[in-house]
Coordinates of C-alpha atoms in Angstrom, one line a residue:
X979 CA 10.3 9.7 -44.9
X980 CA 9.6 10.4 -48.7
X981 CA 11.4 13.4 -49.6
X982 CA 8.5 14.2 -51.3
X983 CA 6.4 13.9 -48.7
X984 CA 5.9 17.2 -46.1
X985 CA 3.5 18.8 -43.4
X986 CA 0.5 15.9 -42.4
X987 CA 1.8 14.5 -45.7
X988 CA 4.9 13.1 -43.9
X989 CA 4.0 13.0 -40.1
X990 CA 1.2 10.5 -41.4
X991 CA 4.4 8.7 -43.1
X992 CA 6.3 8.5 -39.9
X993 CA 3.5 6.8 -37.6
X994 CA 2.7 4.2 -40.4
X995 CA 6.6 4.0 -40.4
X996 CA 6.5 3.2 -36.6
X997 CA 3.1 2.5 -35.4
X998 CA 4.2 2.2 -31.9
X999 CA 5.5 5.8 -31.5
X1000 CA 1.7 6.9 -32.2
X1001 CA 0.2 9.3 -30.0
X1002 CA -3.2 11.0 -30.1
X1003 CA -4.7 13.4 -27.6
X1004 CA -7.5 12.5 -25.5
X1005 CA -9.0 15.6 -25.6
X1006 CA -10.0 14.4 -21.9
X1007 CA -11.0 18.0 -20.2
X1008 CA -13.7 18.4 -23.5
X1009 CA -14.7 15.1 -23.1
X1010 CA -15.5 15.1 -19.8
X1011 CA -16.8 18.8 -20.5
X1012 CA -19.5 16.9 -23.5
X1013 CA -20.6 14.8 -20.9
X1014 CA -21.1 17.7 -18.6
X1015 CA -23.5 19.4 -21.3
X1016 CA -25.6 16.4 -21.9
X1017 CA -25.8 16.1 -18.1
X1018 CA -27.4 19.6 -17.3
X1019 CA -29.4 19.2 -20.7
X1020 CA -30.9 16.1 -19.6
X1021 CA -31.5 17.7 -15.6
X1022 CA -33.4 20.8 -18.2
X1023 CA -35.5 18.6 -19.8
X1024 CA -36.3 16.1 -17.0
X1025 CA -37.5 18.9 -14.8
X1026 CA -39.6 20.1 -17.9
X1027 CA -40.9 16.6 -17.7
X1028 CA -41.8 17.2 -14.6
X1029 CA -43.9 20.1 -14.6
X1030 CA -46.1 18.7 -17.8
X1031 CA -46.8 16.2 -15.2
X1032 CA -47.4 18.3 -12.4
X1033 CA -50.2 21.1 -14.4
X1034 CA -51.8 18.0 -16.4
X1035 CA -51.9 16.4 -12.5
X1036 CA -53.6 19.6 -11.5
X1037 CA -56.0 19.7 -14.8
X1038 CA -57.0 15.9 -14.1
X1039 CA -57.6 14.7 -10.6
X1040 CA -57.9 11.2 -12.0
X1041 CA -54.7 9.2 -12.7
X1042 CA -56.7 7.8 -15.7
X1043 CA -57.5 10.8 -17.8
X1044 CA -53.6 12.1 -17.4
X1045 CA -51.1 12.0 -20.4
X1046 CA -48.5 9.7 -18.4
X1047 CA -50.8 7.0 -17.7
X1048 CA -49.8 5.2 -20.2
X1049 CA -47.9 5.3 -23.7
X1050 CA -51.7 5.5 -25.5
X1051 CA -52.1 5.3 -29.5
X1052 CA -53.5 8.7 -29.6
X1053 CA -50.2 9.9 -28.2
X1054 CA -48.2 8.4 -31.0
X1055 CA -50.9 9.5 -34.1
X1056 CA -52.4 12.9 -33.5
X1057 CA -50.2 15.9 -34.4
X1058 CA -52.3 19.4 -33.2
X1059 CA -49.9 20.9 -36.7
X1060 CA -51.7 18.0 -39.4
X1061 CA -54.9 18.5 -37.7
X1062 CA -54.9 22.4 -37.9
X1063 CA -53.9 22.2 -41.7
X1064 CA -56.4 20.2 -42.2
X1065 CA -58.8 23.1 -41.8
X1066 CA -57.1 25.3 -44.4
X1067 CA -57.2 22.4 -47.4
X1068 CA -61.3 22.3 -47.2
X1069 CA -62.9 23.3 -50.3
X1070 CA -65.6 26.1 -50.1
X1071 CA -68.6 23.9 -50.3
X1072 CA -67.2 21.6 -48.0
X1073 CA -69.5 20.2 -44.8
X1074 CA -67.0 19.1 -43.0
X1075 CA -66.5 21.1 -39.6
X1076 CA -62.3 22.4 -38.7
X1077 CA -60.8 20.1 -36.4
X1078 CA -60.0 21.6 -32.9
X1079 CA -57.5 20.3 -30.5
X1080 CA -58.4 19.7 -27.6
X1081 CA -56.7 20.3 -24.1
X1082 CA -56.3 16.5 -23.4
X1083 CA -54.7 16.3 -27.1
X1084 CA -52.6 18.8 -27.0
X1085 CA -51.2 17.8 -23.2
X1086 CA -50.2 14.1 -25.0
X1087 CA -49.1 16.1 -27.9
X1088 CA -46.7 18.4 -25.4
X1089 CA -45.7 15.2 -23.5
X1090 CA -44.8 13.1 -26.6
X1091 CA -42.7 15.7 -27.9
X1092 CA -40.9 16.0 -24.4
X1093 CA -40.6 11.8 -24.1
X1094 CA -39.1 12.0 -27.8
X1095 CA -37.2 14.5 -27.0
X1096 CA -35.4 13.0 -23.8
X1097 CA -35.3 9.6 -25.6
X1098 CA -33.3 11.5 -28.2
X1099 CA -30.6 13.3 -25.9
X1100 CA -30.3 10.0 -23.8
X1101 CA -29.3 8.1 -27.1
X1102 CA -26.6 10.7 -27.2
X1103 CA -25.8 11.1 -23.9
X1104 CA -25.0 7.3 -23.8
X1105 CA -22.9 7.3 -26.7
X1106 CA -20.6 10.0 -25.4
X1107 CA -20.5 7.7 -21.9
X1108 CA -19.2 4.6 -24.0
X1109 CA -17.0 6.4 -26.2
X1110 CA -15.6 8.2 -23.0
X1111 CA -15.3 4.7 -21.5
X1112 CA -13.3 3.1 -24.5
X1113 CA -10.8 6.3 -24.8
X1114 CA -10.3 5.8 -20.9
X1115 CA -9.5 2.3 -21.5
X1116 CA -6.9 2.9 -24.5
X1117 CA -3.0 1.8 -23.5
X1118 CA -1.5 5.9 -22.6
X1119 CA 1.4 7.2 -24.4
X1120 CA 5.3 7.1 -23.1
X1121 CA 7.2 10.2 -22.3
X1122 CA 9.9 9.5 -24.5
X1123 CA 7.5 9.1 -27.6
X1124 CA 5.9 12.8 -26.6
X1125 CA 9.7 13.7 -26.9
X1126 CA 10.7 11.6 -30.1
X1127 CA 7.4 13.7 -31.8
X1128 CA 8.1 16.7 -30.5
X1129 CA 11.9 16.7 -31.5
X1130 CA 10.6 15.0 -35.2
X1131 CA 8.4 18.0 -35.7
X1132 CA 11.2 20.8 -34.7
X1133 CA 14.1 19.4 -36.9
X1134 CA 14.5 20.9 -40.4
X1135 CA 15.5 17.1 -41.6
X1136 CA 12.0 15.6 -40.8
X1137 CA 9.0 17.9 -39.6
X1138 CA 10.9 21.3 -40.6
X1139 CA 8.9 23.4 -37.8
X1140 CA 5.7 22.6 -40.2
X1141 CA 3.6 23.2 -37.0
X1142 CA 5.9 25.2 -35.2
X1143 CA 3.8 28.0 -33.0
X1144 CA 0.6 26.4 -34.0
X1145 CA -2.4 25.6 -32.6
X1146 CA -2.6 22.3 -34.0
X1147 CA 0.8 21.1 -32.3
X1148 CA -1.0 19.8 -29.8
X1149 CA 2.5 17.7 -28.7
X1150 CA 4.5 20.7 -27.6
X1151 CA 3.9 23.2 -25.1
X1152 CA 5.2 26.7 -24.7
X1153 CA 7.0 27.9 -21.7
X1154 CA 7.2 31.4 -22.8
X1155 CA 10.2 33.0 -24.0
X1156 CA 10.2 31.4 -27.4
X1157 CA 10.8 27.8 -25.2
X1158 CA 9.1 24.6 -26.2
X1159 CA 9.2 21.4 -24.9
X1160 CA 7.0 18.1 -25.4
X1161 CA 3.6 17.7 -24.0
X1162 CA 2.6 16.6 -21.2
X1163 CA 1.9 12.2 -22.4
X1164 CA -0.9 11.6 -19.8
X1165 CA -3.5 13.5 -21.9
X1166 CA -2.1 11.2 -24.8
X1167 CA -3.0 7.4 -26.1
X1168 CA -1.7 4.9 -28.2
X1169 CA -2.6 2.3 -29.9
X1170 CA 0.0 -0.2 -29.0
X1171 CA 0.4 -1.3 -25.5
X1172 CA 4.0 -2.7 -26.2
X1173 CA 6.0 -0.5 -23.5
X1174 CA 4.3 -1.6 -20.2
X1175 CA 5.7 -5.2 -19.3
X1176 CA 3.7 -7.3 -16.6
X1177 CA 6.4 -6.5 -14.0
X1178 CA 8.6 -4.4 -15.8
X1179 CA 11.9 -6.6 -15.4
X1180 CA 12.9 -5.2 -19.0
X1181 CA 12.4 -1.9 -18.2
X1182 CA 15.2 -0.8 -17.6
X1183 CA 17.2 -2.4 -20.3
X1184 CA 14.4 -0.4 -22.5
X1185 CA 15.3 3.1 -21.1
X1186 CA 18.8 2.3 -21.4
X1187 CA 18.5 1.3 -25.1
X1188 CA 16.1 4.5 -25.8
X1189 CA 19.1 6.8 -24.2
X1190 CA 21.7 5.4 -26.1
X1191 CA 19.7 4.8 -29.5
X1192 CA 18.7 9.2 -28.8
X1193 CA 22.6 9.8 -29.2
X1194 CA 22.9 7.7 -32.3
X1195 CA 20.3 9.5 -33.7
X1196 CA 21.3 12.6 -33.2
X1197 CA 25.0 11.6 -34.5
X1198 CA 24.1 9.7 -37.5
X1199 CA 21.3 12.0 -38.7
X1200 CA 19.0 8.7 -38.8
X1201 CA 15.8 8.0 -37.0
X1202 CA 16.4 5.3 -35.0
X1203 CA 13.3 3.3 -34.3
X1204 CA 13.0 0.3 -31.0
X1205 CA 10.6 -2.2 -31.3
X1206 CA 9.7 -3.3 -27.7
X1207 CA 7.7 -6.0 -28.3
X1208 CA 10.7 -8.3 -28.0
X1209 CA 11.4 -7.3 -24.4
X1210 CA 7.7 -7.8 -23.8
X1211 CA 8.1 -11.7 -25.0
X1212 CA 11.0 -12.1 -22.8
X1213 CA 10.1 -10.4 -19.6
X1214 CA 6.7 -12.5 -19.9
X1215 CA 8.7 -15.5 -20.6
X1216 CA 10.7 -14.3 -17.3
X1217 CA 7.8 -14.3 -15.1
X1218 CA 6.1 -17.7 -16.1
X1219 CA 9.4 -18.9 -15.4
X1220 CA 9.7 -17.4 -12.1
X1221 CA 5.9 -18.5 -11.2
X1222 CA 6.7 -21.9 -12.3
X1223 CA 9.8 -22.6 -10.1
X1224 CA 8.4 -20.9 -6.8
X1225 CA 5.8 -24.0 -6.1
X1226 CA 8.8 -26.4 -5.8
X1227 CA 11.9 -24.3 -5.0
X1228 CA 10.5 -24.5 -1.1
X1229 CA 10.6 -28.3 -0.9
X1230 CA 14.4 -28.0 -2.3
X1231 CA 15.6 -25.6 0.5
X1232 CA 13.3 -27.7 3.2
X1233 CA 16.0 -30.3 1.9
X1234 CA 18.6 -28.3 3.8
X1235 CA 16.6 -26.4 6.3
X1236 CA 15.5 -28.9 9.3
X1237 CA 14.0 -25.8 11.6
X1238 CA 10.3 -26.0 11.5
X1239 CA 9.7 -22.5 12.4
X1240 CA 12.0 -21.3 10.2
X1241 CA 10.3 -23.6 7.1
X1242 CA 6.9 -22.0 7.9
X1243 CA 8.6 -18.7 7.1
X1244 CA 9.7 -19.9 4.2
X1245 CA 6.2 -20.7 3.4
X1246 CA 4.9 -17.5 4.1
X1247 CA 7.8 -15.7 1.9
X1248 CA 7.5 -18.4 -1.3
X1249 CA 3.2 -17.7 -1.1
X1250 CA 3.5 -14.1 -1.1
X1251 CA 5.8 -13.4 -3.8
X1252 CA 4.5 -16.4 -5.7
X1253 CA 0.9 -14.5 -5.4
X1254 CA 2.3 -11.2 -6.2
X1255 CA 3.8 -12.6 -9.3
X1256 CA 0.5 -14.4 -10.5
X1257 CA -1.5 -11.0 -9.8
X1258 CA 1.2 -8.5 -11.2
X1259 CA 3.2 -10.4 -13.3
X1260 CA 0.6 -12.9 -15.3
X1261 CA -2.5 -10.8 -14.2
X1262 CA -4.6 -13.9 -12.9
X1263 CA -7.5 -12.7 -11.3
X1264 CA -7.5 -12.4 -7.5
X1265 CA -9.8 -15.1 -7.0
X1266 CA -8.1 -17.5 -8.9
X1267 CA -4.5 -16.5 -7.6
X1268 CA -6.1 -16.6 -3.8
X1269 CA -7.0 -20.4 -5.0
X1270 CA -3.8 -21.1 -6.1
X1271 CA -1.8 -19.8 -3.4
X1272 CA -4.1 -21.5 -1.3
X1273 CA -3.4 -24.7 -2.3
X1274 CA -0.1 -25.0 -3.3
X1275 CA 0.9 -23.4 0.6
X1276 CA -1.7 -26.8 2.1
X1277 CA 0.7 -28.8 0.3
X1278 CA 4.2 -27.3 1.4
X1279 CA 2.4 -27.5 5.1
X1280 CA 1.6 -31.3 5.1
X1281 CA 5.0 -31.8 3.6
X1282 CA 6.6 -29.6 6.4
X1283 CA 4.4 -31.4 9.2
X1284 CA 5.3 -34.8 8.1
X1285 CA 9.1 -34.2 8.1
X1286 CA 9.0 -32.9 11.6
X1287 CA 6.8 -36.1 12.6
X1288 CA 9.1 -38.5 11.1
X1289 CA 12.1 -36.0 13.0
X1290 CA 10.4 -36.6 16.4
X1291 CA 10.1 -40.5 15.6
X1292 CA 13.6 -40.7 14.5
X1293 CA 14.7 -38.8 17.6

């Protein structure tokens, strides 16, 4: 951090510093709360929908002569406010007789408004879905980046208490008694999905090198800063690996095993940890993995009956 740098100054310094240690809120209790609004607005103005309908259905028996029978010209080009001001800019000598509304017009004109208006409030209401629907989708944030801010912010070296007590530390929490701790990370995102594995194999070896990096922070007065995106690389490497190998290990241990009961076991335990690894581990689709599975265990099965037919023929 600059020394020159404080406040938003240099917590804005620190995340470009170490982009993976970003956390936002998701604000996800207002979000949801948004939506909410635009819901009971929209039930409002729907069931003010309805009732236009319902008195102009009661004012015109005929489906024909009502506003909602179709979206007509007339509905989109007269305004009752134009045509009423119209009256008010003729000359004295004019011949002209004032335009008067009449109930049909101003039923479209009541009906258009509402349309418009619902058209409107839907745009909005669907924006606030999608944008609710990409936050939700955003990678969340790790407990021990919640801590790493919230210990950051509190240490005279770094944050110096700049939000200390404040409403806009929104990464610490009060437990009364003048007691903080970090926030709680599931109402949190990030923008860097670099801490979640496909089966995890590394993470331990990450939590072990956060724990020990915390105590050589605090010792050397340094932030110490792990990039996890290495442990990513390997523990994918791990798993293709692993995914490649199963398919054939089976025919190498049929080598030694001669019981056919005990083969077809075999089978059974090499397909269901070689699916779980393609599903978890690589994230293929389950169709796909079903596929696979499917046809790599007809394979080991002819093998296996063979063997035993050429066993009995021997025998």
């Amino acid at each position: 951090m600059c020394p020159d740098k404080s406040n938003y100054a240099a917590l804005a310094g620190f995340f470009s510093s170490w982009p993976d240690v970003l956390t936002i809120r998701r604000f996800r209790e207002l979000q949801i709360r948004n939506l909410l609004f635009y819901q009971a607005e929209l039930a409002h103005l729907e069931a003010e929908l309805h009732e236009l309908e319902d008195e102009d259905a009661r004012q015109n028996p005929n489906p024909l002569h009502r506003v909602n029978f179709r979206w007509t010209p007339h509905m989109n080009g007269v305004n009752v406010t134009t045509a009423t001001a119209s009256n008010h800019g003729q000359g004295a000598g004019t011949s002209i007789p004032p335009v008067q509304p009449t109930p049909q017009t101003t039923a479209s004109l009541l009906y258009r408004d509402k349309v418009l208006q619902i058209r409107r409030t839907l745009a909005d209401y669907n924006d606030a879905v999608e944008q609710y629907k990409r936050l939700c989708s955003l990678p969340g944030a790790e407990r021990l980046d919640m801590v790493f801010i919230h210990e950051w912010l509190n240490d005279n070296r770094y944050g110096n208490y700049f939000l200390a007590g404040d409403v806009e530390d929104v990464w610490t929490v009060g437990l009364g008694h003048g007691n903080f701790e970090a926030a709680d990370a599931s109402d949190f995102f990030t923008f860097e999905d670099q801490s979640k594995p496909a089966l995890r194999l590394m993470s331990i070896v990450i939590f072990l090198h956060r724990f020990v990096s915390r105590f050589r922070s605090s010792s050397s007065g340094k932030i110490h800063h792990m990039d996890v995106s290495a442990h990513g690389v390997l523990d994918q490497a791990i798993t293709t690996v692993a995914a490649s190998i199963i398919p054939i290990l089976p025919i190498l241990i049929f080598y030694f095993v001669h019981e056919t009961l005990i083969r077809i076991g075999l089978i059974i335990v090499f397909t269901a940890v070689f699916s779980v690894i393609l599903v978890v581990g690589l994230r293929v689709k389950p169709h796909a993995a079903l596929a696979i599975t499917t046809a790599i265990a007809a394979i080991q099965v002819v093998y296996v009956g063979s063997t035993a037919n050429e066993s009995r023929q021997q025998n």
